[in-house]
Coordinates of C-alpha atoms in Angstrom, one line a residue:
M26 CA 37.6 9.4 20.3
A27 CA 40.3 12.0 20.1
A28 CA 39.4 15.7 19.8
M29 CA 39.5 17.1 16.3
K30 CA 41.3 20.3 15.2
R31 CA 38.7 22.8 14.2
G32 CA 39.1 25.9 12.0
A33 CA 36.8 28.6 10.7
A34 CA 33.8 27.8 8.6
Y35 CA 31.3 30.0 6.7
L36 CA 27.7 29.7 5.7
A37 CA 26.3 31.7 2.9
L38 CA 22.8 31.8 1.5
A39 CA 21.7 32.8 -2.0
D40 CA 20.0 36.0 -0.7
G41 CA 23.3 37.3 0.8
T42 CA 22.8 36.1 4.3
F43 CA 26.2 35.2 5.8
F44 CA 27.4 33.5 9.0
E45 CA 30.8 32.8 10.4
G46 CA 31.4 29.8 12.7
E47 CA 33.6 26.8 13.4
Q48 CA 34.2 23.8 11.2
F49 CA 33.5 20.2 12.3
G50 CA 33.3 17.1 10.1
A51 CA 34.9 17.4 6.7
T52 CA 36.7 20.3 5.2
G53 CA 35.9 21.8 1.8
E54 CA 32.6 23.1 0.5
S55 CA 29.1 21.7 0.7
F56 CA 26.2 23.0 -1.5
G57 CA 22.5 22.4 -0.8
E58 CA 19.1 23.8 0.0
V59 CA 19.3 25.1 3.5
V60 CA 16.4 23.8 5.7
F61 CA 15.8 23.3 9.4
N62 CA 14.7 20.4 11.6
T63 CA 12.9 20.9 14.9
S64 CA 13.6 17.5 16.4
L65 CA 15.1 17.4 19.9
S66 CA 16.9 14.1 19.3
G67 CA 17.8 11.6 16.6
Y68 CA 20.3 13.6 14.7
Q69 CA 21.9 10.4 13.3
E70 CA 18.7 9.1 11.9
I71 CA 18.1 12.6 10.4
L72 CA 21.6 12.7 8.8
T73 CA 21.1 9.3 7.2
D74 CA 17.5 9.8 6.0
P75 CA 17.6 9.7 2.2
S76 CA 14.8 12.3 2.1
Y77 CA 17.5 14.9 2.9
R78 CA 19.5 14.3 -0.3
G79 CA 20.7 17.6 -1.6
Q80 CA 20.0 19.6 1.6
I81 CA 22.0 21.3 4.3
I82 CA 20.2 20.8 7.6
A83 CA 20.1 23.3 10.5
M84 CA 19.1 21.8 13.9
T85 CA 17.0 24.0 16.1
C86 CA 18.0 22.0 19.2
P87 CA 21.0 23.9 20.4
Q88 CA 23.4 21.1 21.5
I89 CA 24.2 18.3 19.0
G90 CA 26.7 15.5 19.3
N91 CA 26.3 14.5 22.9
V92 CA 25.2 10.9 22.2
G93 CA 27.7 10.2 19.4
V94 CA 26.8 7.8 16.6
N95 CA 26.4 4.0 16.4
P96 CA 25.7 1.4 13.7
E97 CA 22.2 0.6 14.9
D98 CA 20.7 4.1 14.3
M99 CA 21.6 4.3 10.6
E100 CA 18.5 4.8 8.5
S101 CA 20.5 4.1 5.3
D102 CA 24.1 3.1 4.5
R103 CA 25.5 6.6 4.5
V104 CA 25.1 10.3 5.4
Q105 CA 22.6 11.6 2.9
C106 CA 22.5 15.4 3.5
S107 CA 25.0 17.8 1.9
G108 CA 25.9 19.7 5.1
F109 CA 25.1 20.1 8.8
I110 CA 24.5 23.3 10.9
V111 CA 24.4 23.4 14.7
K112 CA 24.5 25.9 17.5
E113 CA 26.9 24.0 19.7
Y114 CA 28.7 20.9 18.6
Y115 CA 29.5 18.5 21.5
E116 CA 32.6 16.5 20.7
Q117 CA 32.8 14.0 23.5
P118 CA 29.7 11.8 23.6
S119 CA 28.3 10.3 26.8
N120 CA 26.2 7.3 25.8
F121 CA 26.8 3.6 26.2
R122 CA 25.9 3.0 22.5
A123 CA 28.3 5.5 21.0
R124 CA 30.9 4.1 18.7
N125 CA 32.1 7.3 17.1
T126 CA 31.9 11.0 17.4
L127 CA 29.6 13.0 15.2
G128 CA 32.5 15.0 13.8
S129 CA 34.5 12.0 12.8
F130 CA 31.3 10.4 11.3
L131 CA 30.8 13.5 9.1
E132 CA 34.5 13.7 8.2
Q133 CA 34.5 10.1 7.1
A134 CA 31.4 10.8 5.0
G135 CA 33.0 13.9 3.4
V136 CA 30.2 16.2 4.8
V137 CA 31.1 19.7 6.1
G138 CA 29.5 20.9 9.3
I139 CA 29.5 24.3 10.9
S140 CA 28.8 25.2 14.6
G141 CA 28.8 28.3 16.7
I142 CA 26.4 30.3 14.6
D143 CA 23.1 31.9 15.7
T144 CA 20.8 29.1 14.6
R145 CA 17.7 31.0 15.9
A146 CA 18.5 33.9 13.6
L147 CA 19.0 31.5 10.7
V148 CA 15.8 29.6 11.3
K149 CA 13.8 32.8 11.7
H150 CA 15.2 34.1 8.4
I151 CA 14.3 30.8 6.6
R152 CA 10.8 31.0 8.0
T153 CA 10.5 34.6 6.7
V154 CA 12.0 34.3 3.2
G155 CA 11.8 30.5 2.6
A156 CA 14.3 27.7 2.1
Q157 CA 17.0 28.5 -0.4
M158 CA 20.3 27.3 -1.8
G159 CA 23.4 27.9 0.2
L160 CA 26.8 26.5 1.0
I161 CA 29.2 25.8 3.9
S162 CA 32.9 26.5 3.2
T163 CA 36.1 26.0 5.1
I164 CA 38.3 27.0 2.3
D165 CA 36.9 30.4 1.2
S166 CA 36.2 33.2 3.7
S167 CA 35.0 35.9 1.2
R168 CA 31.4 36.8 1.7
E169 CA 31.1 38.1 -1.8
S170 CA 32.6 35.0 -3.3
L171 CA 30.5 32.6 -1.2
V172 CA 27.2 34.4 -1.8
A173 CA 27.9 34.3 -5.6
K174 CA 28.5 30.6 -5.4
A175 CA 25.3 30.1 -3.5
K176 CA 23.3 32.1 -6.1
A177 CA 24.9 30.0 -8.9
A178 CA 24.0 26.6 -7.2
P179 CA 21.2 24.8 -9.2
P180 CA 17.9 24.6 -7.2
L181 CA 16.4 21.3 -6.2
V182 CA 13.0 22.0 -7.9
G183 CA 12.7 20.0 -11.1
R184 CA 15.6 17.6 -10.2
D185 CA 15.1 13.9 -9.9
L186 CA 16.9 13.1 -6.6
V187 CA 15.2 9.7 -6.2
K188 CA 17.6 8.1 -8.7
D189 CA 20.5 9.1 -6.4
V190 CA 19.2 7.3 -3.4
T191 CA 17.2 4.3 -4.6
C192 CA 18.6 0.8 -4.5
T193 CA 20.2 -0.6 -7.6
S194 CA 18.7 -4.1 -7.4
R195 CA 15.9 -5.7 -5.4
Y196 CA 16.5 -7.3 -2.0
E197 CA 14.6 -9.0 0.8
W198 CA 14.2 -7.4 4.3
K199 CA 13.2 -9.6 7.2
E200 CA 14.7 -7.7 10.2
G201 CA 12.3 -6.3 12.9
S202 CA 12.9 -3.5 15.4
W203 CA 15.9 -3.2 17.6
V204 CA 15.4 -4.2 21.3
R205 CA 17.8 -3.0 23.9
G206 CA 20.1 -5.8 25.0
E207 CA 18.7 -8.2 22.3
G208 CA 19.6 -6.6 19.0
F209 CA 17.2 -6.7 16.0
K210 CA 14.4 -9.1 16.5
N211 CA 13.0 -11.7 14.1
V212 CA 9.2 -11.7 13.6
R213 CA 6.9 -14.2 12.0
T214 CA 5.8 -12.7 8.6
D215 CA 2.5 -13.7 7.0
F216 CA 2.1 -11.4 4.1
H217 CA 4.4 -10.4 1.2
V218 CA 4.8 -6.7 0.5
V219 CA 6.7 -5.1 -2.4
A220 CA 8.2 -1.8 -1.2
Y221 CA 9.2 0.8 -3.8
D222 CA 12.5 2.4 -2.7
F223 CA 12.2 6.1 -3.4
G224 CA 14.7 6.7 -0.5
I225 CA 13.3 4.2 2.1
K226 CA 14.4 4.3 5.8
R227 CA 15.4 1.1 7.6
N228 CA 13.0 1.6 10.4
I229 CA 10.1 1.8 8.0
L230 CA 11.1 -1.6 6.8
R231 CA 11.3 -2.8 10.4
G232 CA 7.9 -1.4 11.1
M233 CA 6.4 -3.5 8.4
V234 CA 8.2 -6.6 9.5
D235 CA 6.9 -6.0 13.1
S236 CA 3.4 -6.0 11.7
G237 CA 3.9 -9.4 10.1
M238 CA 5.0 -8.5 6.6
R239 CA 7.8 -10.0 4.6
V240 CA 9.3 -7.2 2.4
T241 CA 10.9 -7.2 -1.0
V242 CA 12.4 -3.8 -1.7
V243 CA 12.6 -2.8 -5.4
P244 CA 14.3 0.1 -7.2
A245 CA 12.2 3.2 -7.9
A246 CA 12.1 2.5 -11.7
T247 CA 10.7 -1.0 -11.3
Q248 CA 7.8 -1.4 -13.8
A249 CA 4.3 -2.3 -12.5
A250 CA 4.3 -5.7 -14.3
E251 CA 7.7 -6.6 -12.7
A252 CA 6.4 -5.8 -9.2
L253 CA 3.2 -7.7 -9.7
A254 CA 5.1 -10.7 -11.0
L255 CA 6.5 -11.0 -7.5
K256 CA 2.9 -11.8 -6.3
P257 CA 2.7 -9.3 -3.5
D258 CA -0.2 -9.1 -1.1
G259 CA 0.4 -5.3 -1.0
I260 CA 2.5 -2.5 -2.4
F261 CA 4.3 0.1 -0.2
L262 CA 5.4 3.4 -1.6
S263 CA 8.3 4.9 0.5
N264 CA 9.5 8.3 1.5
G265 CA 12.1 10.0 -0.6
P266 CA 13.8 13.3 -1.5
G267 CA 13.0 16.3 -3.7
D268 CA 10.4 17.4 -6.1
P269 CA 7.7 14.7 -6.7
E270 CA 6.8 16.0 -10.1
A271 CA 10.4 15.5 -11.3
V272 CA 9.9 11.7 -11.0
P273 CA 7.3 10.9 -13.7
Y274 CA 8.4 7.3 -14.1
A275 CA 7.4 6.6 -10.5
Y276 CA 3.9 8.1 -10.5
E277 CA 3.2 6.6 -13.9
T278 CA 4.0 3.2 -12.5
V279 CA 1.8 3.8 -9.4
S280 CA -1.0 4.6 -11.8
S281 CA -0.7 1.1 -13.3
L282 CA -0.7 -0.5 -9.8
L283 CA -3.9 1.1 -8.6
G284 CA -6.7 -1.4 -8.2
K285 CA -4.4 -4.4 -8.5
V286 CA -3.4 -4.9 -4.8
P287 CA -3.7 -2.8 -1.6
I288 CA -1.3 0.2 -1.5
F289 CA 0.1 2.2 1.4
G290 CA 2.2 5.3 0.7
I291 CA 4.1 7.7 3.0
C292 CA 5.8 11.0 2.4
L293 CA 7.0 11.0 -1.3
G294 CA 4.8 7.9 -1.8
H295 CA 1.8 9.9 -0.6
Q296 CA 2.6 12.5 -3.2
M297 CA 3.1 9.8 -5.9
L298 CA -0.4 8.5 -5.3
A299 CA -1.8 12.0 -5.8
L300 CA 0.1 12.5 -9.0
S301 CA -0.8 9.0 -10.3
V302 CA -4.4 10.1 -10.6
G303 CA -3.7 13.5 -12.1
G304 CA -3.3 15.5 -8.9
S305 CA -0.6 18.1 -8.4
T306 CA 1.9 19.2 -5.8
Y307 CA 3.5 22.5 -4.8
K308 CA 6.6 23.6 -2.9
L309 CA 6.1 24.7 0.7
K310 CA 7.8 27.9 1.8
F311 CA 10.1 26.2 4.3
G312 CA 8.7 22.7 4.6
H313 CA 7.8 20.4 7.5
R314 CA 10.9 18.8 9.1
G315 CA 10.9 17.6 12.7
G316 CA 9.2 15.2 15.2
N317 CA 6.5 17.6 16.5
Q318 CA 4.0 18.2 13.7
P319 CA 0.4 18.1 14.8
V320 CA -2.0 16.2 12.4
M321 CA -5.7 15.6 12.8
D322 CA -7.5 12.5 11.6
L323 CA -10.7 14.0 10.1
Y324 CA -12.8 10.9 10.8
T325 CA -11.9 10.3 14.4
R326 CA -10.9 13.9 15.2
K327 CA -7.9 12.4 17.0
V328 CA -4.7 14.5 16.9
E329 CA -1.4 12.8 16.3
I330 CA 2.1 14.3 16.9
T331 CA 4.0 13.2 13.9
S332 CA 7.5 13.0 12.4
Q333 CA 7.9 14.7 9.1
N334 CA 10.5 15.6 6.5
H335 CA 9.2 17.1 3.2
G336 CA 9.3 20.3 1.3
F337 CA 6.3 19.7 -1.0
A338 CA 2.6 19.1 -0.4
V339 CA -0.4 17.9 -2.3
K340 CA -2.8 20.5 -3.7
E341 CA -6.1 19.6 -2.0
E342 CA -8.4 20.7 -4.9
S343 CA -6.3 18.6 -7.4
V344 CA -7.4 15.3 -5.9
L345 CA -10.9 15.8 -4.7
D346 CA -12.5 14.7 -8.0
K347 CA -10.0 12.0 -8.7
G348 CA -11.3 9.3 -6.3
F349 CA -9.5 10.4 -3.2
R350 CA -10.8 12.1 0.0
I351 CA -8.8 14.0 2.5
S352 CA -8.3 11.9 5.6
H353 CA -5.7 14.0 7.6
V354 CA -4.7 17.7 7.8
N355 CA -1.8 19.5 9.3
L356 CA -3.0 21.7 12.2
N357 CA -0.3 24.3 11.7
D358 CA -1.0 25.2 8.1
Q359 CA -4.0 23.0 7.1
T360 CA -2.0 21.3 4.4
V361 CA -3.0 17.8 3.2
E362 CA -1.5 15.1 5.4
G363 CA -3.5 12.0 4.4
L364 CA -5.6 10.6 1.5
E365 CA -7.9 7.7 1.3
H366 CA -9.4 6.3 -1.9
V367 CA -13.2 6.1 -1.9
S368 CA -13.4 2.7 -3.5
L369 CA -10.0 1.1 -3.8
P370 CA -7.8 -0.4 -0.9
V371 CA -5.4 2.5 -1.0
F372 CA -4.4 5.1 1.6
C373 CA -1.4 7.3 2.3
V374 CA 0.0 9.9 4.7
Q375 CA 2.5 12.7 4.4
Y376 CA 4.3 11.9 7.6
H377 CA 6.6 9.0 8.8
P378 CA 4.7 6.5 11.0
E379 CA 7.9 4.7 12.1
A380 CA 9.0 7.9 13.9
S381 CA 12.7 7.6 13.6
P382 CA 13.2 10.0 15.2
G383 CA 10.0 11.2 16.7
P384 CA 6.8 10.1 18.6
H385 CA 5.1 6.8 18.0
D386 CA 1.5 8.2 17.7
A387 CA 1.2 7.0 14.1
N388 CA 2.9 3.6 14.4
Y389 CA -0.5 1.9 14.1
L390 CA -0.7 2.7 10.4
F391 CA 1.5 -0.4 9.6
G392 CA -1.2 -2.5 11.4
R393 CA -3.9 -0.7 9.3
F394 CA -2.0 -1.7 6.2
R395 CA -1.9 -5.3 7.3
K396 CA -5.7 -5.3 8.0
L397 CA -6.3 -3.8 4.6
I398 CA -4.4 -6.7 3.1
E399 CA -6.2 -9.3 5.3
R400 CA -9.6 -8.0 4.0
Q401 CA -8.8 -8.6 0.3

């Protein structure tokens, strides 16, 4: 793990905000929507989460890179974000599982990183003015030029990013969670679930397997009839990137699946369920990204600390007369975090119950899905 040569790098936002720092990872220019994540650990899972497609991620945790990267913590087969921003990049990892440095990992993926900037100032700015397009450059140092490029970058709203991250053909998933010293475990599976891949994470699949479900993963554009022909006991709608209203083929398919078999949706899948009944979504000012979002279950009054990654939310009033009731709310801003159908075996949450990375408060939801299937 030899040290890399590092030169200057520059971050420019569309509103003219400009930072100078040091390059790590690849060289060149990376464009994306600049957002921030408040997790204290798990940067490899964050980098490989398909929900970050088209985004440049700023970490609020000041030191990043100290545990390196390894094959087991990949949430997909590649780095998904466009760029990476940290306060302090730690190049020599100290962890028995490390197989590579973060910088080399990003370089191999062609993703530009920048370190040494005031990430507190950046995050405070995003919270004030909202997430916006930007770029990281190692080849252009002109503030005027870089800001102009950031302004010209096409926004993510209205773009179908799911097509960029979904699988190209269906496949079976039977691997359970990773256990230290034992690798990934095999679990007896009793029920068959068809999982729509809108940008699914591997630990979500492992969470379902751990709960006794055999999973067939299908591309996002799979028609309802094709999914039902696989004779599933349940349908799972995964997380994914971008604007949910830009993926009409997905929520139109979900509409055709309602009432056929039990359905569980998370994140983008939660939004797809709302849109499938005529609900609507809206863009949040700076989104929810991190492993410390407080959510209340409105029935039990229990509070869960959850892992989240999304920039859009469901409009509460748009689903109340469509057969759904609100089951969970975010305690920071009161946005909708969960829905439950009043008559059908269908429920969904806005957060990630597998918590990779994050707390495991919501892991029970996989078991709830299994029980829903058992009752049918």
